[in-house]
Short mmCIF file of C-alpha atoms in Angstrom, two decimals:
data_model
loop_
_atom_site.label_atom_id
_atom_site.label_comp_id
_atom_site.label_asym_id
_atom_site.label_seq_id
_atom_site.Cartn_x
_atom_site.Cartn_y
_atom_site.Cartn_z
CA UNK A 1 -1.42 11.52 -15.29
CA UNK A 2 1.36 14.08 -16.28
CA UNK A 3 -1.41 16.80 -14.81
CA UNK A 4 -0.90 14.96 -11.35
CA UNK A 5 2.94 14.67 -11.41
CA UNK A 6 3.37 18.12 -12.15
CA UNK A 7 1.24 19.26 -9.54
CA UNK A 8 3.69 16.94 -7.20
CA UNK A 9 6.78 18.49 -8.67
CA UNK A 10 5.77 22.10 -8.20
CA UNK A 11 4.37 21.09 -4.63
CA UNK A 12 7.66 19.14 -3.51
CA UNK A 13 9.65 22.37 -4.65
CA UNK A 14 7.07 24.28 -3.15
CA UNK A 15 7.57 22.70 0.36
CA UNK A 16 10.91 24.76 0.72
CA UNK A 17 9.23 28.05 1.36
CA UNK A 18 6.33 27.19 2.78
CA UNK A 19 7.26 28.46 6.23
CA UNK A 20 3.91 29.28 7.81
CA UNK A 21 1.46 27.01 8.85
CA UNK A 22 -1.31 27.83 6.37
CA UNK A 23 0.94 27.65 3.30
CA UNK A 24 2.70 24.35 4.67
CA UNK A 25 -1.32 22.87 4.35
CA UNK A 26 -1.91 24.77 1.45
CA UNK A 27 0.33 22.80 -0.43
CA UNK A 28 0.43 19.29 1.45
CA UNK A 29 -3.37 19.44 0.34
CA UNK A 30 -2.75 19.73 -3.25
CA UNK A 31 0.12 17.51 -3.08
CA UNK A 32 -1.94 14.90 -1.26
CA UNK A 33 -4.46 14.90 -3.81
CA UNK A 34 -1.83 14.88 -6.93
CA UNK A 35 -0.05 11.68 -5.01
CA UNK A 36 -3.65 9.83 -4.81
CA UNK A 37 -4.84 10.49 -8.11
CA UNK A 38 -1.03 9.80 -9.69
CA UNK A 39 -1.45 6.31 -7.95
CA UNK A 40 -4.50 5.30 -9.09
CA UNK A 41 -3.82 6.57 -12.75
CA UNK A 42 -0.40 4.72 -13.07
CA UNK A 43 -1.91 1.55 -12.05
CA UNK A 44 -4.40 1.66 -13.93
CA UNK A 45 -2.11 2.07 -16.67
CA UNK A 46 0.50 -0.17 -15.66
CA UNK A 47 -2.36 -2.84 -15.96
CA UNK A 48 -3.04 -1.81 -19.18
CA UNK A 49 -0.19 -1.40 -20.68
CA UNK A 50 0.94 -5.57 -20.04
CA UNK A 51 1.19 -7.21 -23.35
CA UNK A 52 -0.67 -9.56 -23.24
CA UNK A 53 1.84 -12.78 -22.79
CA UNK A 54 3.43 -11.26 -19.28
CA UNK A 55 3.27 -12.99 -16.58
CA UNK A 56 0.83 -10.77 -14.41
CA UNK A 57 1.73 -12.73 -10.51
CA UNK A 58 5.37 -12.07 -11.67
CA UNK A 59 4.12 -8.16 -13.20
CA UNK A 60 2.20 -6.68 -10.43
CA UNK A 61 5.09 -8.54 -7.82
CA UNK A 62 8.00 -6.17 -9.44
CA UNK A 63 5.47 -3.51 -9.19
CA UNK A 64 4.92 -4.17 -5.59
CA UNK A 65 8.18 -4.59 -4.98
CA UNK A 66 9.27 -1.16 -6.80
CA UNK A 67 7.03 0.63 -4.67
CA UNK A 68 8.41 -0.46 -1.67
CA UNK A 69 12.34 -0.45 -2.47
CA UNK A 70 11.31 3.29 -3.65
CA UNK A 71 9.81 4.46 -0.10
CA UNK A 72 13.07 2.77 1.36
CA UNK A 73 15.71 4.61 -0.74
CA UNK A 74 13.61 8.08 -0.64
CA UNK A 75 13.43 7.60 3.08
CA UNK A 76 16.82 6.94 3.27
CA UNK A 77 18.12 9.47 1.00
CA UNK A 78 16.06 12.17 1.97
CA UNK A 79 16.94 11.84 5.87
CA UNK A 80 20.85 12.12 4.97
CA UNK A 81 20.61 14.81 2.48
CA UNK A 82 18.74 17.24 4.76
CA UNK A 83 21.16 16.27 8.16
CA UNK A 84 23.89 17.26 5.17
CA UNK A 85 22.24 20.29 3.53
CA UNK A 86 18.75 21.12 5.49
CA UNK A 87 15.35 20.72 4.52
CA UNK A 88 14.85 23.56 1.93
CA UNK A 89 17.54 21.90 -0.26
CA UNK A 90 16.03 18.22 -0.05
CA UNK A 91 12.89 19.31 -1.11
CA UNK A 92 14.36 21.19 -4.26
CA UNK A 93 16.56 18.42 -5.19
CA UNK A 94 13.11 15.38 -4.62
CA UNK A 95 11.52 17.60 -7.49
CA UNK A 96 14.18 16.77 -10.05
CA UNK A 97 12.63 13.49 -9.66
CA UNK A 98 8.99 14.60 -10.59
CA UNK A 99 10.48 16.41 -13.91
CA UNK A 100 12.10 13.38 -14.64
CA UNK A 101 9.37 11.16 -13.98
CA UNK A 102 7.55 13.80 -16.61
CA UNK A 103 10.19 13.14 -19.36
CA UNK A 104 10.46 9.50 -19.13
CA UNK A 105 6.21 9.63 -19.24
CA UNK A 106 7.03 12.12 -22.33
CA UNK A 107 9.24 9.72 -24.32
CA UNK A 108 8.49 6.31 -23.25
CA UNK A 109 5.67 4.90 -25.17
CA UNK A 110 3.67 2.01 -23.50
CA UNK A 111 3.26 -1.66 -25.22
CA UNK A 112 -0.79 -1.95 -27.01
CA UNK A 113 -3.22 -2.31 -24.19
CA UNK A 114 -3.10 -6.39 -23.23
CA UNK A 115 -6.94 -6.48 -22.94
CA UNK A 116 -7.10 -4.72 -26.43
CA UNK A 117 -5.26 -7.84 -27.56
CA UNK A 118 -6.92 -10.47 -25.90
CA UNK A 119 -10.47 -9.93 -26.98
CA UNK A 120 -9.91 -7.54 -30.32
CA UNK A 121 -13.83 -8.31 -30.71
CA UNK A 122 -14.60 -7.25 -27.19
CA UNK A 123 -15.23 -3.30 -26.53
CA UNK A 124 -15.10 -2.05 -23.50
CA UNK A 125 -18.49 -0.90 -22.32
CA UNK A 126 -18.94 2.72 -21.85
CA UNK A 127 -21.06 2.44 -18.39
CA UNK A 128 -22.80 5.12 -16.79
CA UNK A 129 -20.85 6.01 -13.68
CA UNK A 130 -24.10 5.15 -11.61
CA UNK A 131 -23.95 1.64 -13.35
CA UNK A 132 -19.92 1.54 -12.47
CA UNK A 133 -20.23 2.14 -8.95
CA UNK A 134 -22.94 -0.47 -8.80
CA UNK A 135 -20.50 -2.80 -10.08
CA UNK A 136 -18.01 -2.23 -6.83
CA UNK A 137 -20.41 -4.36 -4.84
CA UNK A 138 -19.87 -7.58 -6.44
CA UNK A 139 -18.26 -10.07 -4.50
CA UNK A 140 -14.95 -10.26 -5.97
CA UNK A 141 -14.23 -6.86 -5.91
CA UNK A 142 -15.65 -5.90 -2.19
CA UNK A 143 -13.15 -8.79 -0.93
CA UNK A 144 -10.07 -7.28 -2.36
CA UNK A 145 -11.42 -4.22 -0.68
CA UNK A 146 -11.75 -5.39 2.60
CA UNK A 147 -8.45 -7.05 2.13
CA UNK A 148 -6.62 -3.75 1.32
CA UNK A 149 -8.62 -2.11 3.89
CA UNK A 150 -7.50 -4.91 6.92
CA UNK A 151 -3.93 -5.26 5.47
CA UNK A 152 -2.87 -1.40 6.11
CA UNK A 153 -5.06 -0.79 8.81
CA UNK A 154 -2.70 -3.88 10.31
CA UNK A 155 0.26 -2.38 8.79
CA UNK A 156 0.23 1.47 10.61
CA UNK A 157 -1.60 0.43 14.07
CA UNK A 158 2.01 -1.85 14.61
CA UNK A 159 3.88 0.94 12.65
CA UNK A 160 2.55 3.47 14.64
CA UNK A 161 2.75 2.15 18.21
CA UNK A 162 6.31 0.39 17.65
CA UNK A 163 8.19 3.29 19.04
CA UNK A 164 6.30 3.68 22.27
CA UNK A 165 6.44 -0.10 22.82
CA UNK A 166 10.15 -0.49 21.70
CA UNK A 167 10.82 2.43 24.59
CA UNK A 168 8.81 0.77 26.91
CA UNK A 169 10.49 -2.11 27.59
CA UNK A 170 14.55 -0.58 27.26
CA UNK A 171 14.88 -0.24 23.43
CA UNK A 172 17.16 2.72 22.62
CA UNK A 173 15.81 4.46 19.47
CA UNK A 174 18.93 2.65 17.18
CA UNK A 175 16.97 -0.47 18.17
CA UNK A 176 13.53 0.61 16.85
CA UNK A 177 14.85 2.27 14.10
CA UNK A 178 16.69 -0.87 13.05
CA UNK A 179 13.38 -2.74 13.23
CA UNK A 180 11.25 -0.70 11.30
CA UNK A 181 13.89 -0.63 8.57
CA UNK A 182 14.14 -4.75 8.21
CA UNK A 183 10.81 -4.63 8.39
CA UNK A 184 10.72 -2.17 5.31
CA UNK A 185 13.68 -3.99 3.77
CA UNK A 186 11.60 -7.43 4.00
CA UNK A 187 8.85 -6.02 2.56
CA UNK A 188 10.88 -4.75 -0.54
CA UNK A 189 12.76 -7.76 -1.14
CA UNK A 190 10.02 -10.31 -0.89
CA UNK A 191 7.47 -8.18 -3.12
CA UNK A 192 9.26 -9.20 -6.82
CA UNK A 193 9.28 -12.77 -5.56
CA UNK A 194 5.54 -12.90 -4.01
CA UNK A 195 4.16 -13.13 -7.66
CA UNK A 196 5.75 -16.65 -7.59
CA UNK A 197 4.18 -18.12 -4.32
CA UNK A 198 0.67 -16.20 -5.61
CA UNK A 199 0.93 -18.65 -8.62
CA UNK A 200 1.24 -21.55 -6.85
CA UNK A 201 -0.63 -21.21 -3.20
CA UNK A 202 -3.64 -19.09 -5.50
CA UNK A 203 -3.98 -15.25 -4.49
CA UNK A 204 -7.22 -15.24 -2.79
CA UNK A 205 -6.10 -18.07 -0.66
CA UNK A 206 -2.79 -16.08 -0.19
CA UNK A 207 -4.93 -13.23 0.77
CA UNK A 208 -7.54 -14.63 3.39
CA UNK A 209 -4.27 -16.85 5.55
CA UNK A 210 -1.81 -14.11 5.31
CA UNK A 211 -3.36 -11.67 7.28
CA UNK A 212 -4.17 -13.81 10.22
CA UNK A 213 -1.00 -15.11 9.87
CA UNK A 214 0.57 -11.36 10.15
CA UNK A 215 -1.66 -10.71 13.31
CA UNK A 216 -0.62 -13.56 14.69
CA UNK A 217 3.01 -12.75 15.04
CA UNK A 218 2.14 -9.35 15.95
CA UNK A 219 0.02 -10.82 18.66
CA UNK A 220 3.27 -12.34 20.61
CA UNK A 221 5.05 -9.06 20.81
CA UNK A 222 4.04 -8.31 23.90
CA UNK A 223 5.71 -12.25 25.30
CA UNK A 224 9.64 -10.20 24.18
CA UNK A 225 11.22 -7.27 25.30
CA UNK A 226 14.91 -8.23 23.45
CA UNK A 227 16.22 -6.75 20.21
CA UNK A 228 16.82 -10.17 18.49
CA UNK A 229 13.02 -11.67 19.40
CA UNK A 230 11.19 -8.53 18.00
CA UNK A 231 13.02 -7.86 15.16
CA UNK A 232 12.20 -11.42 13.87
CA UNK A 233 8.85 -10.97 14.57
CA UNK A 234 8.58 -7.95 12.30
CA UNK A 235 10.68 -9.26 9.93
CA UNK A 236 8.09 -12.67 9.73
CA UNK A 237 5.30 -10.21 9.63
CA UNK A 238 6.84 -7.95 6.74
CA UNK A 239 6.93 -11.45 4.83
CA UNK A 240 3.52 -11.78 5.28
CA UNK A 241 2.69 -8.27 4.64
CA UNK A 242 4.07 -8.82 1.60
CA UNK A 243 2.80 -11.63 -0.29
CA UNK A 244 -0.86 -10.74 0.96
CA UNK A 245 -0.13 -6.98 -0.33
CA UNK A 246 1.12 -8.52 -3.80
CA UNK A 247 -1.58 -11.13 -4.07
CA UNK A 248 -4.34 -9.16 -3.52
CA UNK A 249 -3.00 -7.04 -6.46
CA UNK A 250 -3.15 -9.68 -8.53
CA UNK A 251 -6.61 -10.66 -7.92
CA UNK A 252 -7.37 -6.79 -8.20
CA UNK A 253 -5.88 -7.61 -12.40
CA UNK A 254 -7.12 -11.09 -12.73
CA UNK A 255 -10.56 -11.74 -10.81
CA UNK A 256 -12.65 -8.44 -11.80
CA UNK A 257 -13.88 -8.38 -15.29
CA UNK A 258 -13.61 -4.93 -16.69
CA UNK A 259 -16.23 -4.99 -19.18
CA UNK A 260 -18.53 -4.19 -15.91
CA UNK A 261 -16.61 -1.83 -14.12
CA UNK A 262 -13.45 0.23 -15.36
CA UNK A 263 -9.88 -0.26 -14.25
CA UNK A 264 -10.05 3.08 -13.27
CA UNK A 265 -12.60 2.87 -11.14
CA UNK A 266 -11.18 -0.46 -9.37
CA UNK A 267 -7.90 1.13 -9.27
CA UNK A 268 -9.10 4.27 -7.19
CA UNK A 269 -11.11 2.05 -4.91
CA UNK A 270 -7.95 -0.61 -4.52
CA UNK A 271 -6.03 2.78 -3.27
CA UNK A 272 -8.82 4.16 -1.63
CA UNK A 273 -9.37 1.35 0.81
CA UNK A 274 -5.90 1.26 1.58
CA UNK A 275 -5.60 5.00 2.49
CA UNK A 276 -8.82 4.81 5.08
CA UNK A 277 -6.40 1.63 6.52
CA UNK A 278 -3.71 4.06 6.97
CA UNK A 279 -5.84 6.28 8.60
CA UNK A 280 -8.03 3.75 10.99
CA UNK A 281 -4.90 2.07 12.02
CA UNK A 282 -3.30 4.75 14.11
CA UNK A 283 -6.98 5.82 14.66
CA UNK A 284 -8.14 3.33 16.31
CA UNK A 285 -4.87 1.76 17.89
CA UNK A 286 -4.89 4.77 19.93
CA UNK A 287 -8.13 4.00 21.26
CA UNK A 288 -7.72 0.73 22.00
CA UNK A 289 -4.17 1.24 23.76
CA UNK A 290 -6.09 4.03 25.74
CA UNK A 291 -8.35 1.20 27.28
CA UNK A 292 -5.61 -1.72 27.33
CA UNK A 293 -1.86 0.00 27.22
CA UNK A 294 0.57 -0.15 24.80
CA UNK A 295 1.40 -4.28 25.09
CA UNK A 296 -2.06 -5.17 25.46
CA UNK A 297 -2.88 -3.02 22.18
CA UNK A 298 -0.66 -5.73 20.05
CA UNK A 299 -2.83 -8.36 21.28
CA UNK A 300 -6.32 -6.66 20.90
CA UNK A 301 -5.90 -5.25 17.97
CA UNK A 302 -4.98 -7.56 15.93
CA UNK A 303 -7.54 -9.51 17.40
CA UNK A 304 -10.01 -7.60 16.68
CA UNK A 305 -8.74 -7.17 12.96
CA UNK A 306 -9.00 -10.50 12.26
CA UNK A 307 -12.17 -10.82 13.69
CA UNK A 308 -13.41 -7.80 12.09
CA UNK A 309 -11.60 -9.37 8.46
CA UNK A 310 -13.60 -12.75 8.23
CA UNK A 311 -17.33 -11.26 9.49
CA UNK A 312 -16.33 -8.55 6.23
CA UNK A 313 -14.96 -11.41 4.17
CA UNK A 314 -18.67 -13.60 5.40
CA UNK A 315 -20.57 -10.34 4.32
CA UNK A 316 -18.63 -10.59 0.63
CA UNK A 317 -20.30 -14.18 0.14
CA UNK A 318 -21.81 -13.98 -3.17
CA UNK A 319 -24.83 -15.90 -1.15
CA UNK A 320 -25.10 -12.91 1.11
CA UNK A 321 -26.21 -10.54 -1.63
#
């Protein structure tokens, strides 16, 4: 993890010198690889470091909430610094954050692994890579992958095409930006408290019900052209996204047998599914918008996502295997 963060820090600094497209592409490629590795490794590291008496519902809520706060604060701070001092200095200052992370990892020691304390007589199995990959086809892990994939697909589809819809119905860029800001703020505020909701409702039930409800709010978007109703819809959608994201991350921690599949592979598959959803959202949205228009996209896209979501869950049933 130290190596991956070091590469991210170096790449962030090198962005300020990457003036040509080839150099920029190389820096971006290395940064993306290191960023993906860091997210995967740190998630596994965080879960393993939880003490045995820690409420994992709350812990995963705080973890997801800190990510959202970091994204929001980082985006705002980067924009402000770039406006005041330029892009080059912004990247150079951002690389200092990487150095702080490296220092924290070097000087802070995690508590003993909760799994080791809970099951002192139960050793982790050193599985061959092929056996561990086969374990990923288990229904519970497959279900977590499906939720992560479609949750991010829906998020990116709406996120990418909201500006086009907003401008088409007469909103200003400031209003569009405010809608996206409130959506992100709702995600950041709700996530730390989502663990308590998942504990009461059940993380599996919340994961399955939350995404269709979020899709329903997105399908109402074409009915409204004014700022007030649209910001309300996106805040409600952001609220549900936060609940589902935390519930699914709790399922990843609690519902998977780590003696059959390693925590690292579970974390990697979980993050990869989200990344695939991030890629497919704008791509599929663009194709749908070409056929239906931007307004039609907000109806057809979420509807198709819900249908495919339930078909995928049906395919993940134990009886289907």
